[in-house]
Structures are given as structure tokens and as C-alpha cells.
Tab-separated table of C-alpha atoms in Angstrom:
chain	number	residue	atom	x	y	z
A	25	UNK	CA	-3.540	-17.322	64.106
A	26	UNK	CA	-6.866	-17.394	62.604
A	27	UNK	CA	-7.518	-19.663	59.525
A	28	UNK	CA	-9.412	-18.754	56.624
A	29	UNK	CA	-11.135	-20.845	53.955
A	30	UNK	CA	-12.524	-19.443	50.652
A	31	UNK	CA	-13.911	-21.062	47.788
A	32	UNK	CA	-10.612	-21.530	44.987
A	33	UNK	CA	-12.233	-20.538	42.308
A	34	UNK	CA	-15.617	-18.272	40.968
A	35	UNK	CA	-16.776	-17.469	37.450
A	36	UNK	CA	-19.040	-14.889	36.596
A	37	UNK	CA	-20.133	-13.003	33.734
A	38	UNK	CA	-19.982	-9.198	33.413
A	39	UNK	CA	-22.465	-7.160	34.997
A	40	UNK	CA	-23.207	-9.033	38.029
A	41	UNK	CA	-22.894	-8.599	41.157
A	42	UNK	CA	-19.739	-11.303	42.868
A	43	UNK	CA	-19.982	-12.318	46.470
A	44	UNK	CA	-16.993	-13.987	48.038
A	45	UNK	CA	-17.155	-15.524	51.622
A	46	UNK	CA	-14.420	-16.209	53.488
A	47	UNK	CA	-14.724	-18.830	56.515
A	48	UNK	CA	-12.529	-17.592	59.991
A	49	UNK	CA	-13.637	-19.643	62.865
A	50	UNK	CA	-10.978	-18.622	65.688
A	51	UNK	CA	-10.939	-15.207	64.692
A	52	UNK	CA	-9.547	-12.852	67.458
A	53	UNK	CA	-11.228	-10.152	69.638
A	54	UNK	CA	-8.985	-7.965	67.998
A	55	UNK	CA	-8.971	-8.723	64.379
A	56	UNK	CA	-9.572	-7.137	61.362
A	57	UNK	CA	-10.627	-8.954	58.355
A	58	UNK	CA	-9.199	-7.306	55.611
A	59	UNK	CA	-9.093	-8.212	51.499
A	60	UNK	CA	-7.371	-7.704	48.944
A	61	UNK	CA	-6.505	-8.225	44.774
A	62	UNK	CA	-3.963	-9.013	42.828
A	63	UNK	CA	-3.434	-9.462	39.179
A	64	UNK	CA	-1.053	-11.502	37.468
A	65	UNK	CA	2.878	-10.775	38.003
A	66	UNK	CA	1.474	-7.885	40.279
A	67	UNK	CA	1.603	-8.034	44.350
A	68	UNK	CA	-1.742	-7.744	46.030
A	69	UNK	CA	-3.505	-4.720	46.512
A	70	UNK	CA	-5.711	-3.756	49.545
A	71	UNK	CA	-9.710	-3.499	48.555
A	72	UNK	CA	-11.557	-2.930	51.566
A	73	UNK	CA	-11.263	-3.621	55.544
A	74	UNK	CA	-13.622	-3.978	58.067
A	75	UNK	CA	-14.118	-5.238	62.182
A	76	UNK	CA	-18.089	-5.584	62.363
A	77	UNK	CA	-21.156	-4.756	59.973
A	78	UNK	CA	-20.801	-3.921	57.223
A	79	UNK	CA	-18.511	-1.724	55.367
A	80	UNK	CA	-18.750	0.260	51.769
A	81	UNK	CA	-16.379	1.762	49.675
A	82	UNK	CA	-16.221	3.027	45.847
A	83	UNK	CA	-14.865	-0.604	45.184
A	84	UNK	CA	-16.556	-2.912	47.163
A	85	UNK	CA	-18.632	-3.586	49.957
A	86	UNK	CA	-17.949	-6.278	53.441
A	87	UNK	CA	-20.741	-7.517	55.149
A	88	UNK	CA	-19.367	-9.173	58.378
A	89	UNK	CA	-22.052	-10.926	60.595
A	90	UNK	CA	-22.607	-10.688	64.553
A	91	UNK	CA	-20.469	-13.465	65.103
A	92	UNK	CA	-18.049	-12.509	62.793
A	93	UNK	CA	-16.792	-15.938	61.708
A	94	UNK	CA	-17.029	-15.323	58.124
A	95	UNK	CA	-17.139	-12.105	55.916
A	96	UNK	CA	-18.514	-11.427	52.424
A	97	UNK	CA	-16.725	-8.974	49.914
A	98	UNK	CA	-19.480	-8.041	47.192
A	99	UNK	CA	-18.347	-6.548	43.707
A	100	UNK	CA	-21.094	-4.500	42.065
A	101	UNK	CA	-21.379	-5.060	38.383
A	102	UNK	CA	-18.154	-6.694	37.730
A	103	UNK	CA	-15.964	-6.503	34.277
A	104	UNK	CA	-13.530	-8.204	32.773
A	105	UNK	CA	-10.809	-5.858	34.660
A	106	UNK	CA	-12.038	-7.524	37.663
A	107	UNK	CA	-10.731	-10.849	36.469
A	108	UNK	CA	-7.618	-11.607	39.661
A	109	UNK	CA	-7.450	-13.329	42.595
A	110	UNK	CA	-9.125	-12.501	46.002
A	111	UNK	CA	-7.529	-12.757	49.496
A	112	UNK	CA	-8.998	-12.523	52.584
A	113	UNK	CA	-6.781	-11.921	55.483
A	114	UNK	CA	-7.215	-11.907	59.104
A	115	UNK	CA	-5.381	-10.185	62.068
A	116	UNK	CA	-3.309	-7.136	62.355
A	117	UNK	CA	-5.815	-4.304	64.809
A	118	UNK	CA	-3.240	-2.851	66.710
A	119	UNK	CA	-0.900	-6.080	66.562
A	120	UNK	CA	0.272	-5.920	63.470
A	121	UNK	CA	2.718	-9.715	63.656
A	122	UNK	CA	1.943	-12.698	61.309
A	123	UNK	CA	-0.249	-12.273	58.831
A	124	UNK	CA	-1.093	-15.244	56.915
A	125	UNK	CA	-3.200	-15.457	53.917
A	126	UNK	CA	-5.218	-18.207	52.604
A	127	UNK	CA	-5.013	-20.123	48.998
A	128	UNK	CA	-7.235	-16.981	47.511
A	129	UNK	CA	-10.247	-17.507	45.219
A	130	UNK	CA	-9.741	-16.862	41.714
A	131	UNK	CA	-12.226	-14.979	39.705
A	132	UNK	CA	-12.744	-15.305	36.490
A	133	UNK	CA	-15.512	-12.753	34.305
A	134	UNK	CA	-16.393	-13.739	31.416
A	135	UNK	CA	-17.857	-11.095	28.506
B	9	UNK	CA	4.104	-0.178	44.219
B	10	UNK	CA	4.144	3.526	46.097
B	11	UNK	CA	7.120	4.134	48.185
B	12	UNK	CA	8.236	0.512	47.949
B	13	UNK	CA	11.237	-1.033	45.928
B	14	UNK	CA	12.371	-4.473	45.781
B	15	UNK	CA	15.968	-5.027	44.191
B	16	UNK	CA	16.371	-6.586	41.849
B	17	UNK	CA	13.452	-7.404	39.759
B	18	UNK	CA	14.450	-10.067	38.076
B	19	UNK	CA	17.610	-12.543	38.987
B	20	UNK	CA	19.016	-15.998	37.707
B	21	UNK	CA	21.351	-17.697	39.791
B	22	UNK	CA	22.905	-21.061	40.036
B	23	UNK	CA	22.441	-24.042	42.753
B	24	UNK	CA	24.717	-23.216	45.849
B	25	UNK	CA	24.915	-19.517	45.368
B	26	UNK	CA	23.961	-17.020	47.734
B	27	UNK	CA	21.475	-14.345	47.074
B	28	UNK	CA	19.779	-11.422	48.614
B	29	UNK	CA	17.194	-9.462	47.641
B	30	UNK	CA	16.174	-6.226	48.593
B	31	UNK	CA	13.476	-4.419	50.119
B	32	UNK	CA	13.339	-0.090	50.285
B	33	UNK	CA	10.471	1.896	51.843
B	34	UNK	CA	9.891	5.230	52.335
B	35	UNK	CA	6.846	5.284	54.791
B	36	UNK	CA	8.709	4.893	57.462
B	37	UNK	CA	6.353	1.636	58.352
B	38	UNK	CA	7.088	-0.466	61.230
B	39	UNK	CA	6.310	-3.911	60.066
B	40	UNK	CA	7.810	-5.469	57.417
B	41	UNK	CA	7.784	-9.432	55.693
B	42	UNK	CA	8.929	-11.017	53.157
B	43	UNK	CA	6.862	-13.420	51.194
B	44	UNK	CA	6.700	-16.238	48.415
B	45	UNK	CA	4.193	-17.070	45.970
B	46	UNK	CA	4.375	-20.211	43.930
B	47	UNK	CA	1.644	-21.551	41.849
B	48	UNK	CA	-0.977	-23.262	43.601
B	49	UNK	CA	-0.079	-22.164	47.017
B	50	UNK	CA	-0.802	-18.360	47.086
B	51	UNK	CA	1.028	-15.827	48.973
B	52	UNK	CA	3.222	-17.692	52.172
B	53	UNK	CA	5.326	-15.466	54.997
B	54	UNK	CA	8.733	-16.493	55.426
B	55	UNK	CA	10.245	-13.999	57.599
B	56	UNK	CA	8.708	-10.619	58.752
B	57	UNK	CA	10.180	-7.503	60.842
B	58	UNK	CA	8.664	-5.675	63.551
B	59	UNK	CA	11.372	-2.888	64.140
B	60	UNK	CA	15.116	-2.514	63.546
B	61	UNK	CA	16.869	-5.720	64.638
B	62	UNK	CA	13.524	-7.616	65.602
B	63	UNK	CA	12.774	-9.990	63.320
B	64	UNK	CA	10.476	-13.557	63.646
B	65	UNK	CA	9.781	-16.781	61.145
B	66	UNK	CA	6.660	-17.133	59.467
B	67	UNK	CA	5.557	-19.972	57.122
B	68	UNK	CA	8.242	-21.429	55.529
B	69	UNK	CA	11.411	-19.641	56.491
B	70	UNK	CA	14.058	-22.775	56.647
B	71	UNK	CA	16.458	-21.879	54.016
B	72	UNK	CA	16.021	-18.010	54.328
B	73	UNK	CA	17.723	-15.439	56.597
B	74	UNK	CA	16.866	-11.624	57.217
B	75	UNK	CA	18.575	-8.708	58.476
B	76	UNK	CA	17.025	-4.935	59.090
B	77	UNK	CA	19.588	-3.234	60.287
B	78	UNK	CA	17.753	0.231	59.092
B	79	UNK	CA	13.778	1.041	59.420
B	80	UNK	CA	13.423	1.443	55.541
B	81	UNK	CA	15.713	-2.012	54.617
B	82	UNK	CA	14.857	-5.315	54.997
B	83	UNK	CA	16.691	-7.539	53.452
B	84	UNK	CA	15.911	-11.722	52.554
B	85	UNK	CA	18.958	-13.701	51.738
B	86	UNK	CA	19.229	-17.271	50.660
B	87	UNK	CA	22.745	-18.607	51.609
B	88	UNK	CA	23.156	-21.282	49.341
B	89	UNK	CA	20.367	-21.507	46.977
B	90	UNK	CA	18.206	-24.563	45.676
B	91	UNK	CA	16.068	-25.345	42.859
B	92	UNK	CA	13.283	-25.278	45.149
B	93	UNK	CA	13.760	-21.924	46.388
B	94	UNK	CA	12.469	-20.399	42.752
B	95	UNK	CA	10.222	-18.352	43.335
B	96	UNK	CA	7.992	-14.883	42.997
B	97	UNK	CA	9.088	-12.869	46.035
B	98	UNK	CA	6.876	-9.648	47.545
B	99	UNK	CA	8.112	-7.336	50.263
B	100	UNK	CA	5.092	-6.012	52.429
B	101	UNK	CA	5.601	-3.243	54.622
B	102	UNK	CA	2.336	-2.007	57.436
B	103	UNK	CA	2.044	0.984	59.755
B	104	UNK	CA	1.241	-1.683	62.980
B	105	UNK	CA	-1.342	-0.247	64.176
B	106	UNK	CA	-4.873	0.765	63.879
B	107	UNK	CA	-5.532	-0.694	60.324
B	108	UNK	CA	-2.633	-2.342	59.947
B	109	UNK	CA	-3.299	-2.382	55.897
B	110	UNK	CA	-0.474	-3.981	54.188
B	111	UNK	CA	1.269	-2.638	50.431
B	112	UNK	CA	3.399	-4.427	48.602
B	113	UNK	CA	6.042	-3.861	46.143
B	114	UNK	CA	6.296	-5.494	43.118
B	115	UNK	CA	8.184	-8.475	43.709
B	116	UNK	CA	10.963	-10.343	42.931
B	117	UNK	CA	11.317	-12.939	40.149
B	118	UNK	CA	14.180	-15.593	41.414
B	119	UNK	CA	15.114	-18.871	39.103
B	120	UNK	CA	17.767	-20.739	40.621
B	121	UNK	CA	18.980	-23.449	37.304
């Protein structure tokens, strides 16, 4: 199973642009590297998903290098609503089995 | 929380009990786990599901037991509970293939006194 590291914690203020990077060494041929948010007494929600390159969405964007041992989840202009935690998560493809997510990084945005 | 339930919401049960908690979908997923979050170590698998009758550990699953003996229940029961075993608890459910997203419901709150 492929082990991820992120950074536990990230302030920011509102307005700027947030880039979290997520370590995965022994990532699989057939991974996906998928993140997601969650907010307090809430489960996590999925954000975004990619395999290679980089990927965009109305929420967020994933820039995943060549190698693809790491992965970077941008948020555009955050507010204070983005204040949660951030998982990155590695496996599933067509596998689906153990998923195992890391410690998270906590973001806090301040006004 | 979409076509997920977990039952109940809240519970407070005593040392030795047994418990089991409930997990309902409607999306007719294939995969489903059972996790625990506790502050300071994030989100940990304890059991998941990969089809009616197939289940596997994950994490942390001495103490806990599972049964799906239907596609849309999965259920997580602690036979004789401990203090230790308080907890936040999230069902996940995932289709199993191609993007293999996971949604969760939303959760569990368990004291055992």
C-alpha cells in the first residue's frame, strides 16, 4: 500500500492561492491519487482525482509530475469556508481494496 | 451524506457491552469500510467489504467484527466494548472500479463510560 506524507498543518489568509503536496513514493502502476475535505463533525468529501498531469475542476486543480511520486492540490483564492482538513489518498483504479489515508493537513484561513 | 445512512448517530454505552452500528446504501456500491477517526490520528480502516460475505481487516480492526450479509448493509459490531473503542465512526461505500471515488456518510458518534 502506498504511503503518503503531507505537511500537518497550513495557514493562509483569504484570497490566496493554497498548494498542498502530498509525498507517495511506492505509488502503484495503477493508482489514482485522489483528495478530499472534510469539516468538523462531517465525513470527508471527495475534491478532485487524478492519474497523470494535471487535472482542473470548478474546485481545485492537481498537478501530478512525470514520476508521479507526489501530487499538488491548488485552491484558487481561498476563504474562510475553506478552513478543514485535506486528505490525500492513494490506490483504488480498478482495485478498489484498502484504502488508507494519511494524518491530513489542516488548513486554517485567516480573514 | 447522499444515499448513505449510518444508524445510529449518536450512542452511549457502558464497558463490556456489545454494540453495532449500522451502515445503509442505496448505490448499490461494491466496496464498503468502516472507519475511525480520533483526534490526532485522522481517518484509520478497520474493516472493509468487497461484496456480500467478503470481507478483510484494515488498520486497526482487533476488537471489531463485520458482517454484510446484503449488498446495501454492512454492519461493524464491537462485542464487548472498551473505553478505548470511543470513537467517531464513518461508513464509506465505492463503485470498485474505474475511479473508485469514495462517499461517506455521516458518521457515528460512540462513547463507551
Amino acid at each position: 500500500l502506498a504511503k503518503t506524507t503531507q505537511p500537518i498543518s497550513m495557514d493562509s489568509y483569504e484570497g490566496q492561492e493554497v498548494n498542498i503536496t502530498c509525498s507517495h513514493n511506492n505509488i502503484a502502476t495503477n493508482d489514482y491519487i485522489t483528495w478530499y475535505q472534510q469539516f468538523p463533525s462531517q465525513g470527508p468529501r471527495f475534491i478532485i482525482q487524478g492519474y497523470k498531469t494535471k487535472v482542473t475542476n470548478e474546485v481545485a486543480s492537481l498537478f501530478i509530475p512525470a514520476d508521479r511520486k507526489s501530487s499538488t492540490l491548488s485552491l484558487p483564492r481561498v476563504s474562510l469556508s475553506d478552513t478543514a482538513v485535506y486528505y490525500c489518498l492513494v490506490g483504488g483504479g480498478n482495485q478498489g481494496g484498502k484504502l488508507i489515508f494519511g494524518q491530513g493537513t489542516e488548513l486554517s484561513v485567516k480573514p | 451524506d447522499a444515499g448513505i445512512t449510518q444508524s445510529p448517530r449518536h450512542k452511549v454505552t457502558e464497558t463490556g457491552t456489545p454494540v453495532t452500528l449500522r451502515c445503509h446504501q442505496t448505490e448499490n456500491h461494491r466496496y464498503m469500510y468502516w472507519y475511525r477517526q480520533d483526534p490526532g490520528h485522522g481517518l484509520r480502516l478497520i474493516h472493509y467489504s468487497y461484496g456480500v460475505k467478503d470481507t478483510d481487516k484494515g488498520e486497526v480492526s482487533d476488537g471489531y467484527s463485520v458482517s454484510r450479509s446484503k449488498t446495501e448493509d454492512f454492519l461493524l459490531t464491537l462485542e464487548s466494548a472498551t473505553s478505548s473503542q470511543t470513537s467517531v465512526y464513518f461508513c464509506a461505500i465505492s463503485s470498485g472500479t474505474g475511479d473508485n471515488i469514495q462517499y461517506f456518510g455521516a458518521g457515528t458518534r460512540l462513547s463507551v463510560l
